[in-house]
Amino acid sequence: MENILEVKNVCKSFYQGSKEIEVLNDINLTVKKNTLISIQGASGTGKSTLMHIMGVLEKPTSGGIVFDGVSMTDKSDKELAVWRNEKIGFIFQFHNLLPEFSALENVMLPGMINDAWKDKGGRQSIRDKAESLLREVGLEDRMNHHPSILSGGEQQRVAIARALINDPVLLLADEPTGNLDRKTGEVVYELLIHLSRSRSKAFIVVTHDEELVNKSDCLFHLKDGGLS
Ligand SMILES: Nc1ncnc2c1ncn2[C@@H]1O[C@H](COP(=O)(O)OP(=O)(O)O)[C@@H](O)[C@H]1O
Ligand SMILES: [Mg+2]
């Protein structure tokens, strides 16, 4: 399947009090394997809303998402949660690591709730993969550290390793370096590009980083509910 993701006529409105605001109006987008897509837009234009819809975290008001050839429209919340965990890696501005777990355990968690690992060696295999990913993002010395004693850049690298544990077909990153200084942000972007390209992932990122935009296959602007 060449098309990883198809966004079809997606509209999204929210009620704020009794007022309905339309955030997305007839969005169409096709995402193929091994592409890097950047999305830009002013604050409040609906970038995060679109990312949540593409990541099947949120449902559109109308229109639909076809993921890996399968329509998401009639799936239950439970089915969507399973799909999300197995097929999509998320990296947010704030890493959302669980403070009570070590870096290694945080990376392992999405694997522990993915039945696909049962036939592939279970917990030990998940652990091996998590360790290998943490080495790949340069954190071989930090595996047993808890998030609170890691730097912002290190925490985000843990989040990247976590996003890759289930070998997702799509990576979604919503302003992943918005919380980091410029230099650390560049390191994180280089890593994201390298990891997604080396694994032929489709990678969609909301970013204002010019260098990343230059390396993208496609750049979209979100404005007045439309993508151009
Ligand atoms: N759950 C929600 N309920 C009501 N309004 C929302 C909700 N989520 C987002 N919005 C509104 O949708 C608009 C777009 O938000 P968002 O997608 O976060 O924009 P961006 O990521 O581009 O800054 C904003 O006006 C925001 O207030
Ligand atoms: Mg946002």
Short mmCIF file of N, CA and C in Angstrom, two decimals, residues 12-23 61:
data_model
loop_
_atom_site.label_atom_id
_atom_site.label_comp_id
_atom_site.label_asym_id
_atom_site.label_seq_id
_atom_site.Cartn_x
_atom_site.Cartn_y
_atom_site.Cartn_z
N LYS A 12 -13.92 20.14 10.66
CA LYS A 12 -14.00 20.01 12.12
C LYS A 12 -14.47 21.33 12.74
N SER A 13 -15.51 21.24 13.54
CA SER A 13 -16.02 22.40 14.27
C SER A 13 -16.01 22.09 15.75
N PHE A 14 -15.88 23.13 16.52
CA PHE A 14 -16.00 23.00 17.98
C PHE A 14 -17.08 23.96 18.46
N TYR A 15 -17.76 23.58 19.54
CA TYR A 15 -18.64 24.53 20.21
C TYR A 15 -17.87 25.20 21.32
N GLN A 16 -17.84 26.51 21.28
CA GLN A 16 -17.28 27.25 22.41
C GLN A 16 -18.45 28.02 23.00
N GLY A 17 -18.99 27.50 24.09
CA GLY A 17 -20.26 27.99 24.61
C GLY A 17 -21.34 27.60 23.61
N SER A 18 -22.16 28.55 23.19
CA SER A 18 -23.23 28.22 22.24
C SER A 18 -22.78 28.51 20.81
N LYS A 19 -21.54 29.03 20.69
CA LYS A 19 -21.05 29.42 19.37
C LYS A 19 -20.26 28.28 18.72
N GLU A 20 -20.61 27.98 17.48
CA GLU A 20 -19.89 26.94 16.76
C GLU A 20 -18.76 27.59 15.95
N ILE A 21 -17.53 27.12 16.17
CA ILE A 21 -16.45 27.64 15.34
C ILE A 21 -15.91 26.53 14.44
N GLU A 22 -15.77 26.88 13.17
CA GLU A 22 -15.26 25.91 12.21
C GLU A 22 -13.74 26.06 12.12
N VAL A 23 -13.02 25.03 12.48
CA VAL A 23 -11.55 25.11 12.49
C VAL A 23 -10.97 24.57 11.18
N THR A 61 -15.73 16.25 12.19
CA THR A 61 -17.17 16.50 12.21
C THR A 61 -17.80 15.88 10.96
#
